[in-house]
Short mmCIF file of C-alpha atoms and ligand atoms in Angstrom, two decimals:
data_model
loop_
_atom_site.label_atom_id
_atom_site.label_comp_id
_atom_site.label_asym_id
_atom_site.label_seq_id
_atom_site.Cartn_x
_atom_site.Cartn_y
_atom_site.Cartn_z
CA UNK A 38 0.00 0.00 0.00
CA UNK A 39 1.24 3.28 -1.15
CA UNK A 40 1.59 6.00 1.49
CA UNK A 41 -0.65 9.11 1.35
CA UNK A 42 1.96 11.36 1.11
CA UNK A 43 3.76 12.31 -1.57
CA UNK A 44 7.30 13.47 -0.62
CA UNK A 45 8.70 16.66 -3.12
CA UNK A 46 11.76 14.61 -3.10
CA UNK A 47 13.06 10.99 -2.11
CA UNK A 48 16.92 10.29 -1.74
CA UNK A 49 18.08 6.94 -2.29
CA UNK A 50 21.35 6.97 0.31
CA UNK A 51 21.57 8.45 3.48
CA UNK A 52 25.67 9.33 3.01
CA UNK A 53 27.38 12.66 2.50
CA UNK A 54 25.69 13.43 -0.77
CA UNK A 55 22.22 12.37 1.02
CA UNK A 56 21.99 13.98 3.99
CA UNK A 57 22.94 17.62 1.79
CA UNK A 58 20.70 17.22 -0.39
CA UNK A 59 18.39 16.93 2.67
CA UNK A 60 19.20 19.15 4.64
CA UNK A 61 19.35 21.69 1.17
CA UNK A 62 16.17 20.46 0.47
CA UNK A 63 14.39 21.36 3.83
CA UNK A 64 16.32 24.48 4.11
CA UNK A 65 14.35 25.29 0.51
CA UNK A 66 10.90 24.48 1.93
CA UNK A 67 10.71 20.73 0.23
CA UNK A 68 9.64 17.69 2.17
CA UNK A 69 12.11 14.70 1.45
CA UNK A 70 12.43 11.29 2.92
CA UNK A 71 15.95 9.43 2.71
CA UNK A 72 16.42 5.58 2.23
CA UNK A 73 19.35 4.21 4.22
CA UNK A 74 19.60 0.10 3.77
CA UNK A 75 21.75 -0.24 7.24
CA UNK A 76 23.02 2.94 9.21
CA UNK A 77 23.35 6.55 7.98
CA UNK A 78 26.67 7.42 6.16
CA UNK A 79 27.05 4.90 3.65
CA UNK A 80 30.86 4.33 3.17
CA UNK A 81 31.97 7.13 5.15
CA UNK A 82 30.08 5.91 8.19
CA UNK A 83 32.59 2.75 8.06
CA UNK A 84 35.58 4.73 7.70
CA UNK A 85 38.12 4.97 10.64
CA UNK A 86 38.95 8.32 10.78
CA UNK A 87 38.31 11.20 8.41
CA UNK A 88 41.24 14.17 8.09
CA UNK A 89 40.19 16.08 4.71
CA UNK A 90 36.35 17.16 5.55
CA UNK A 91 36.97 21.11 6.54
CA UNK A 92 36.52 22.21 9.65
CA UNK A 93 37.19 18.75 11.40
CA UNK A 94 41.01 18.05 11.44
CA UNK A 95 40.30 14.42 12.63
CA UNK A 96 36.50 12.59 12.97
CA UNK A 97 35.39 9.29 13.02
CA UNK A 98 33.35 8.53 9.74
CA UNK A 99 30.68 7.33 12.29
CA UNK A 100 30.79 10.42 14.35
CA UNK A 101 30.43 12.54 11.11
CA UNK A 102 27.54 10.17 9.41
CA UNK A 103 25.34 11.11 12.69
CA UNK A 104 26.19 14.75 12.55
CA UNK A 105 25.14 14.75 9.30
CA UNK A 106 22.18 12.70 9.72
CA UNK A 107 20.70 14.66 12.90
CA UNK A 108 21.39 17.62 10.76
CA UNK A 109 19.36 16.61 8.11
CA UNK A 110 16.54 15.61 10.24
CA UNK A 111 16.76 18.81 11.69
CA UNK A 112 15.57 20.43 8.83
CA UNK A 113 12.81 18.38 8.43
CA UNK A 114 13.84 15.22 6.41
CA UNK A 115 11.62 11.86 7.26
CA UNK A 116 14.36 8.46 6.80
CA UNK A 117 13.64 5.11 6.77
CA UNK A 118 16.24 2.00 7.42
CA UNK A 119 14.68 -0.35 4.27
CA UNK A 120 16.59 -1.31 1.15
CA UNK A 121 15.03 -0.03 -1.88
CA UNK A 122 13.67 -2.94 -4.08
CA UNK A 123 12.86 -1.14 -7.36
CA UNK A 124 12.00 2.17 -8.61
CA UNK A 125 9.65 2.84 -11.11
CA UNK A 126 11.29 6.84 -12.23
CA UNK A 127 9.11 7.15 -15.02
CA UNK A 128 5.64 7.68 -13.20
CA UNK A 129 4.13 10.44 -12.14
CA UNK A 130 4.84 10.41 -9.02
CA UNK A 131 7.42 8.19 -9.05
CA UNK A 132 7.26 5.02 -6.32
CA UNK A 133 10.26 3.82 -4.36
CA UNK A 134 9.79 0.46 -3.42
CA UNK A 135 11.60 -0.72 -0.05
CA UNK A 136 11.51 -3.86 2.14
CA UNK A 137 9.06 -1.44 4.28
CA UNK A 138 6.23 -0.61 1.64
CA UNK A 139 5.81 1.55 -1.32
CA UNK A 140 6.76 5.38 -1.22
CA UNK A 141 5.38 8.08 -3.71
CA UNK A 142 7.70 10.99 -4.20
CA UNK A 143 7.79 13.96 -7.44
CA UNK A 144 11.26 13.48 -7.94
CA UNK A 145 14.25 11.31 -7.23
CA UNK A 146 17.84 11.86 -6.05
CA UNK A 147 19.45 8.36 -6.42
CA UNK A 148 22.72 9.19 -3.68
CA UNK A 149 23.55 5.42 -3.02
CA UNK A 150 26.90 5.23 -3.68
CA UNK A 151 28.74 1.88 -4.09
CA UNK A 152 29.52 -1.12 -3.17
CA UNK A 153 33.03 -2.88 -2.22
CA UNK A 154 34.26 -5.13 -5.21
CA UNK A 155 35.26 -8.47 -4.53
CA UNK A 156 38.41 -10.15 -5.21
CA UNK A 157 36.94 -12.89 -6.59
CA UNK A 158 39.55 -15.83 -5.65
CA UNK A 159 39.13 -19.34 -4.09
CA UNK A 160 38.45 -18.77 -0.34
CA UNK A 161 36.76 -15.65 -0.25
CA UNK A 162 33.56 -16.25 -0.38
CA UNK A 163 34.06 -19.75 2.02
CA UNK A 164 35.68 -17.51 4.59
CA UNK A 165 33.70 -13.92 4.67
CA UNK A 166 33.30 -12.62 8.06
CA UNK A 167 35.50 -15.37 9.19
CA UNK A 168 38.81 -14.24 8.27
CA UNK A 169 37.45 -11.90 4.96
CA UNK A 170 36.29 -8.58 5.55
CA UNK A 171 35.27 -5.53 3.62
CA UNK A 172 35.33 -2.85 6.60
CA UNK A 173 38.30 -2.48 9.24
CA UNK A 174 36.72 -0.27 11.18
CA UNK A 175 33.84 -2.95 11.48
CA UNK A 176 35.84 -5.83 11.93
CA UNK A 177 39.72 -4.60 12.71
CA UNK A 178 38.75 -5.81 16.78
CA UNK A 179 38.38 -9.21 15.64
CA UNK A 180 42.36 -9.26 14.93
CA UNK A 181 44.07 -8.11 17.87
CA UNK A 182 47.53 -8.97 18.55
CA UNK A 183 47.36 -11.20 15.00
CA UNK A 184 49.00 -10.54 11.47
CA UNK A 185 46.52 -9.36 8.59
CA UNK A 186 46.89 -8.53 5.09
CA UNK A 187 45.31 -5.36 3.38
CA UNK A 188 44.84 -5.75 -0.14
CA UNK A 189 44.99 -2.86 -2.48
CA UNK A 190 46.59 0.01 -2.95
CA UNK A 191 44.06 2.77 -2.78
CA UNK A 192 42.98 5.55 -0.11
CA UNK A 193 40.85 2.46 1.52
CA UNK A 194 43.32 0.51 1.56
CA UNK A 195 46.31 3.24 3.30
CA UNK A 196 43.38 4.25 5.65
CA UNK A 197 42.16 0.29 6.94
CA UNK A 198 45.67 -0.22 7.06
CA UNK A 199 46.68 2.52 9.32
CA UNK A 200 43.50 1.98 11.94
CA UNK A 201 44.85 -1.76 11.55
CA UNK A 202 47.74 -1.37 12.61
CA UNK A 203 47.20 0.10 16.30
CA UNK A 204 45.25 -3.26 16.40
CA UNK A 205 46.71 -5.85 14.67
CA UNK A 206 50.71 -7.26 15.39
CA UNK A 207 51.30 -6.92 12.09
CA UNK A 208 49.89 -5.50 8.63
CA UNK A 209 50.70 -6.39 5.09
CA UNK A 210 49.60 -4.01 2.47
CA UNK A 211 49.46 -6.37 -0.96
CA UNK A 212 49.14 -4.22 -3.80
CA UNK A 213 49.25 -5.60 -7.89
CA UNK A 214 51.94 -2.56 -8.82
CA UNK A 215 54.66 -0.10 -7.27
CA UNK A 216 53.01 3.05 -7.77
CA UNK A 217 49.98 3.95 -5.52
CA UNK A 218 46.23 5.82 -6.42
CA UNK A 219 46.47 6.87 -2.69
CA UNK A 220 47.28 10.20 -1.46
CA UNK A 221 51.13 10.67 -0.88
CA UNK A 222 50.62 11.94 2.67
CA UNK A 223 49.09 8.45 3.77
CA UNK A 224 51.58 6.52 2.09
CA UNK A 225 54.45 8.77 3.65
CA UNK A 226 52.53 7.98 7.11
CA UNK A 227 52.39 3.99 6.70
CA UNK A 228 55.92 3.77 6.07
CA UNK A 229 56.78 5.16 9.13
CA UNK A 230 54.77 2.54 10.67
CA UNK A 231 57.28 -0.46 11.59
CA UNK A 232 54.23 -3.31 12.12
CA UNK A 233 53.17 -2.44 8.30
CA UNK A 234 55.04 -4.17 5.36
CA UNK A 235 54.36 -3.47 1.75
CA UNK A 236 54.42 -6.37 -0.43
CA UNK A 237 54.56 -4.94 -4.15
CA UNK A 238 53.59 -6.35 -7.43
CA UNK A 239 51.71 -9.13 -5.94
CA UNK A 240 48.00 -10.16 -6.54
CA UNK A 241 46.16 -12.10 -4.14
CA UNK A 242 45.66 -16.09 -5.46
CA UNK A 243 43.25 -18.26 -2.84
CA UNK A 244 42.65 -17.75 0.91
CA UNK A 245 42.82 -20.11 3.02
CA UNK A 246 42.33 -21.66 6.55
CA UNK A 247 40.89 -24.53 8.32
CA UNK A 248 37.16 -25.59 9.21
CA UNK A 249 36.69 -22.20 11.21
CA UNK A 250 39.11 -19.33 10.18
CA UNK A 251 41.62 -17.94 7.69
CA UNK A 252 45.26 -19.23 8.49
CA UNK A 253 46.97 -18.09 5.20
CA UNK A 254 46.95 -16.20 2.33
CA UNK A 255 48.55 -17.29 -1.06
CA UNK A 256 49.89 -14.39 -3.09
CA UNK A 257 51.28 -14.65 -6.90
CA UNK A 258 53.97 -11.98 -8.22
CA UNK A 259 53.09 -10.25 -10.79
CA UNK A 260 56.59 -9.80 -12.00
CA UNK A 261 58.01 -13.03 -11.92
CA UNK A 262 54.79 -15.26 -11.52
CA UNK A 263 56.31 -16.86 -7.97
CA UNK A 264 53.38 -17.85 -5.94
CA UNK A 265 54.13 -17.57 -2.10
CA UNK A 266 51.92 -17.97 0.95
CA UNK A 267 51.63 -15.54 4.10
CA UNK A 268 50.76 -17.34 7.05
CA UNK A 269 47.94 -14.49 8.73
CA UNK A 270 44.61 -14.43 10.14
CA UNK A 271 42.88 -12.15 8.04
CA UNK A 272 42.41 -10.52 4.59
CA UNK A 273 40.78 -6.88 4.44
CA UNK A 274 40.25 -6.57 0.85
CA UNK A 275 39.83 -3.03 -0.21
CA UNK A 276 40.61 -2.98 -4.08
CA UNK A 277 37.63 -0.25 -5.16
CA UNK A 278 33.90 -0.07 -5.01
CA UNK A 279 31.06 -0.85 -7.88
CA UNK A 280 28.37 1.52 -7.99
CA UNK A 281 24.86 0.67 -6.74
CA UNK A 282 22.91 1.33 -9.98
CA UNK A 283 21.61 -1.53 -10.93
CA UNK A 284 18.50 -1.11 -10.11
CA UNK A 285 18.62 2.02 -12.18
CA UNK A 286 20.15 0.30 -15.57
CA UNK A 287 17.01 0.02 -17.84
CA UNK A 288 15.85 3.67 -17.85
CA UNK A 289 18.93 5.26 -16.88
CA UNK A 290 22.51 6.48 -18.78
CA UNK A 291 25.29 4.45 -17.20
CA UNK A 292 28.66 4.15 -18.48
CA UNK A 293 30.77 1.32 -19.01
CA UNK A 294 31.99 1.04 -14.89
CA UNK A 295 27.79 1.32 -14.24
CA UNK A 296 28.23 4.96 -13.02
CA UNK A 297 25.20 6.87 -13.42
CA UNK A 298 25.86 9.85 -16.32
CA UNK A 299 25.10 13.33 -14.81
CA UNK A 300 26.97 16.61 -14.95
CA UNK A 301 27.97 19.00 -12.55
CA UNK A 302 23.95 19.53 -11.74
CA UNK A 303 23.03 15.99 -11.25
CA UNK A 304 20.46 15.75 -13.95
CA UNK A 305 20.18 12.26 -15.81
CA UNK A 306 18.30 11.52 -18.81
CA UNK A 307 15.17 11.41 -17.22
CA UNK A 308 13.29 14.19 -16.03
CA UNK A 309 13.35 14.63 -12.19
CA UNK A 310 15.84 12.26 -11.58
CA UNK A 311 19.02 13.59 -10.47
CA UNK A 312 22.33 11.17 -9.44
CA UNK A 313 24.69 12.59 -6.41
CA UNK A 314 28.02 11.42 -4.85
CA UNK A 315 29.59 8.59 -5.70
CA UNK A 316 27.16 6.89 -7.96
CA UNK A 317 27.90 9.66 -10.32
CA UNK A 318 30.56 9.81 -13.19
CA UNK A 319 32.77 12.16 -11.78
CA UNK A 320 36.75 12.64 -11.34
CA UNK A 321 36.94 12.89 -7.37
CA UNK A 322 35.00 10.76 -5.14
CA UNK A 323 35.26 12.29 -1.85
CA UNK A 324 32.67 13.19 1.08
CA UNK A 325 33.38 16.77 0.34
CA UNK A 326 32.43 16.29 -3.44
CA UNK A 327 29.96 13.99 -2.74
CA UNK A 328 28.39 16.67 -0.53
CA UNK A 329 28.56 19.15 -3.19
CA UNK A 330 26.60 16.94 -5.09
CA UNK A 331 23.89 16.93 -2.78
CA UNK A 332 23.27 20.25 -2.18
CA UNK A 333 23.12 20.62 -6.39
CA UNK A 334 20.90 18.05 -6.60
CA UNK A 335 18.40 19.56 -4.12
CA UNK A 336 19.10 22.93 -6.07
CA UNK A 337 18.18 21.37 -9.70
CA UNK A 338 14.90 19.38 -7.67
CA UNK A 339 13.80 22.32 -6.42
CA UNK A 340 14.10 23.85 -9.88
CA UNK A 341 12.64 21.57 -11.69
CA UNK A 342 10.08 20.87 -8.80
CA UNK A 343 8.91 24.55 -9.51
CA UNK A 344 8.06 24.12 -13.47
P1 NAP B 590 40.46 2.96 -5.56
O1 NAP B 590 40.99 4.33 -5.37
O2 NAP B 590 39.72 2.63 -6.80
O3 NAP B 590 41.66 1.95 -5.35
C1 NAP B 590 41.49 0.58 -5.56
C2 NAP B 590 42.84 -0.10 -5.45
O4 NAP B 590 42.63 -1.50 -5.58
C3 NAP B 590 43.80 0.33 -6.53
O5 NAP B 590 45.07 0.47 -5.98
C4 NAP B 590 43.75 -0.81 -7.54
O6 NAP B 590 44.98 -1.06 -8.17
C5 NAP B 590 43.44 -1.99 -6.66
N1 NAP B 590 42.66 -3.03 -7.35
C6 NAP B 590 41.53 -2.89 -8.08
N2 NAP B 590 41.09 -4.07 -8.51
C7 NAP B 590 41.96 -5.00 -8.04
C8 NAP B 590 42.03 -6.40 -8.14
N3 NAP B 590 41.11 -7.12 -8.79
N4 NAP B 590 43.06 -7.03 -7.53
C9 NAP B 590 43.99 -6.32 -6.85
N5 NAP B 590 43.97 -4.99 -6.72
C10 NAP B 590 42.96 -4.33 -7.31
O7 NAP B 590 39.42 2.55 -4.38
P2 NAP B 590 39.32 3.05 -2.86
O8 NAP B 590 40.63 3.01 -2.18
O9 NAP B 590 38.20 2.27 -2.26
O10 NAP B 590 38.85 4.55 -3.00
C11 NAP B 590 37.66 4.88 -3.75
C12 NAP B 590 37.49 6.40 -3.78
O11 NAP B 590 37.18 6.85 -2.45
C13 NAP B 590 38.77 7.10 -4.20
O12 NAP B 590 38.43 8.23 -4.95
C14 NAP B 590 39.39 7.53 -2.89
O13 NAP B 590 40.22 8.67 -2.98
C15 NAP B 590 38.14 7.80 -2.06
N6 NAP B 590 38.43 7.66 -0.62
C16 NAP B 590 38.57 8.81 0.07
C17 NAP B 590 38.81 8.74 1.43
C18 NAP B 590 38.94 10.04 2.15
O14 NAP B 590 38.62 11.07 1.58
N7 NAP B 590 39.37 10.07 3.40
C19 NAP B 590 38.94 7.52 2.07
C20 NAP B 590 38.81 6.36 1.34
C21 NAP B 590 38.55 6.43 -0.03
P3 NAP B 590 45.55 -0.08 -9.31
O15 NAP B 590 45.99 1.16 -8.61
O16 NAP B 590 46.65 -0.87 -9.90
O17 NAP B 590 44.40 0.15 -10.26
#
């Protein structure tokens, strides 16, 4: 059964570019309700700690999600914890779908970023949340005292690896190449750290362990093809994200990595439909664009909301 109200606007993601476009769109007079399928924040709310949003030299990605989030509410903005099922954008209104009933809303701002990517390797799916894990910040407690490899050579990857390594005896960052996508400054700051070892040009080959847990990880050199094997408890695999959008792929533009297509102002192809953050094609994915995003987004809704 379809609610009675219809919302000016519903947001797909309750992350950075979410909450803006929230709190933009209640600070412009429009009712919106946000769709979060765990806890506010998205990605950022399972980051460790956060030291390039201005105005906070050093947050937890939590702490910041809430802010954020209470923020948004502040200003009006209904949420609801249920994972979208479909969308039908082309209506009029258009109806979000979620695990908690059907939602009517004018327009759409799909903010729901992505998802990790897998490595996809014998072992990893046999020993997920027993040895594999996605999120360090979620799961770095579960390895204190014991050796753990990070795999990739992203800012994820620096950043799990630092919070791991307060935590954890030992850290191995496995990355495929020498050169690294993240930010000089973190890769300056691991180095310094003498419990984390880089192990270059090396691709991860099976995980393994016994009936309960991971006990070692087999790695393959890219260079020379030598396969060795790293005796550790865990893997945090943090080699990139895929964006959410398949739900989205029949009526809207994506491009070849599935990233929604929108500009600068957020519009897709389809009228009243705008993409924000991370699911968009865009150079820089950070909280601080992604937050941009929303409060464009709300901008263009509101403009378009007004025709
Ligand atoms: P990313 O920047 O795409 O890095 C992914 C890493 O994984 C790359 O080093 C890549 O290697 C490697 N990789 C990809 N596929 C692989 C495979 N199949 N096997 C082995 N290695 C593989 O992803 P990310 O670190 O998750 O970051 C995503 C975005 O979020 C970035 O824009 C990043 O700057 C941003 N971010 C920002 C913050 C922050 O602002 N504090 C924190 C975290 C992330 P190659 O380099 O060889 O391609």
């Amino acid at each position: 059964m379809a609610e009675k109200i219809i919302y000016d606007i519903g947001i797909i993601g309750n992350g950075p570019a979410g909450a803006t476009a929230a709190i933009y769109a209640g600070r412009a007079g429009l009712t919106s309700i946000m769709f979060e399928k765990a806890s506010p924040g998205g990605q950022m709310g399972i980051t460790s700690i956060i030291e390039n949003y201005p105005g906070f030299p050093s947050v937890e990605g939590f702490e910041l999600a809430m802010l954020m989030n209470k923020q948004a509410k502040g200003f009006g903005a209904s949420s609801k914890t249920s994972e979208v099922k479909s969308v039908d954008l082309l209506s009029n209104p258009k109806v979000i779908t979620t695990s908690r009933g059907d939602f009517e809303v004018k327009s759409v701002i799909i903010a729901g970023g992505a998802k990790p990517r897998l490595l996809g390797v014998p072992g990893e799916e046999e020993y997920k949340g027993r040895g594999v894990s996605y999120c360090a910040t979620c799961d770095g407690m579960f390895f204190r005292g014991k050796e753990v490899i990070v795999n990739g050579g992203g800012d994820t990857a620096f950043e799990d690896a630092l919070y791991l390594s307060n935590i954890c005896s030992k850290v191995y960052i496995v990355h495929r190449r020498e050169g690294f996508r993240a930010s000089a400054s973190s890769v300056k700051k691991a180095g310094g750290h003498d419990n984390i070892e880089f192990i270059l040009n090396a691709v991860v080959k099976e995980i393994s362990g016994d009936e309960s847990r991971v006990t070692s990880v087999t790695l393959k050199d890219t260079v020379t093809g030598e396969e060795k094997k790293v005796e550790c408890s865990g893997i945090f695999v943090a080699v990139g994200r895929i964006p959410e959008s398949d739900l989205y792929k029949d009526v809207l533009n994506l491009d070849p990595a599935g990233y929604i297509v929108a500009g600068e102002d957020c519009r897709t192809n389809v009228d009243g439909v705008f993409a924000a953050g991370d699911i968009r094609t865009k150079k820089l994915r950070q909280i601080v664009t992604a937050c941009a995003d929303g409060a464009n987004a709300a901008e263009e809704a509101g403009k378009w909301l007004e025709k």
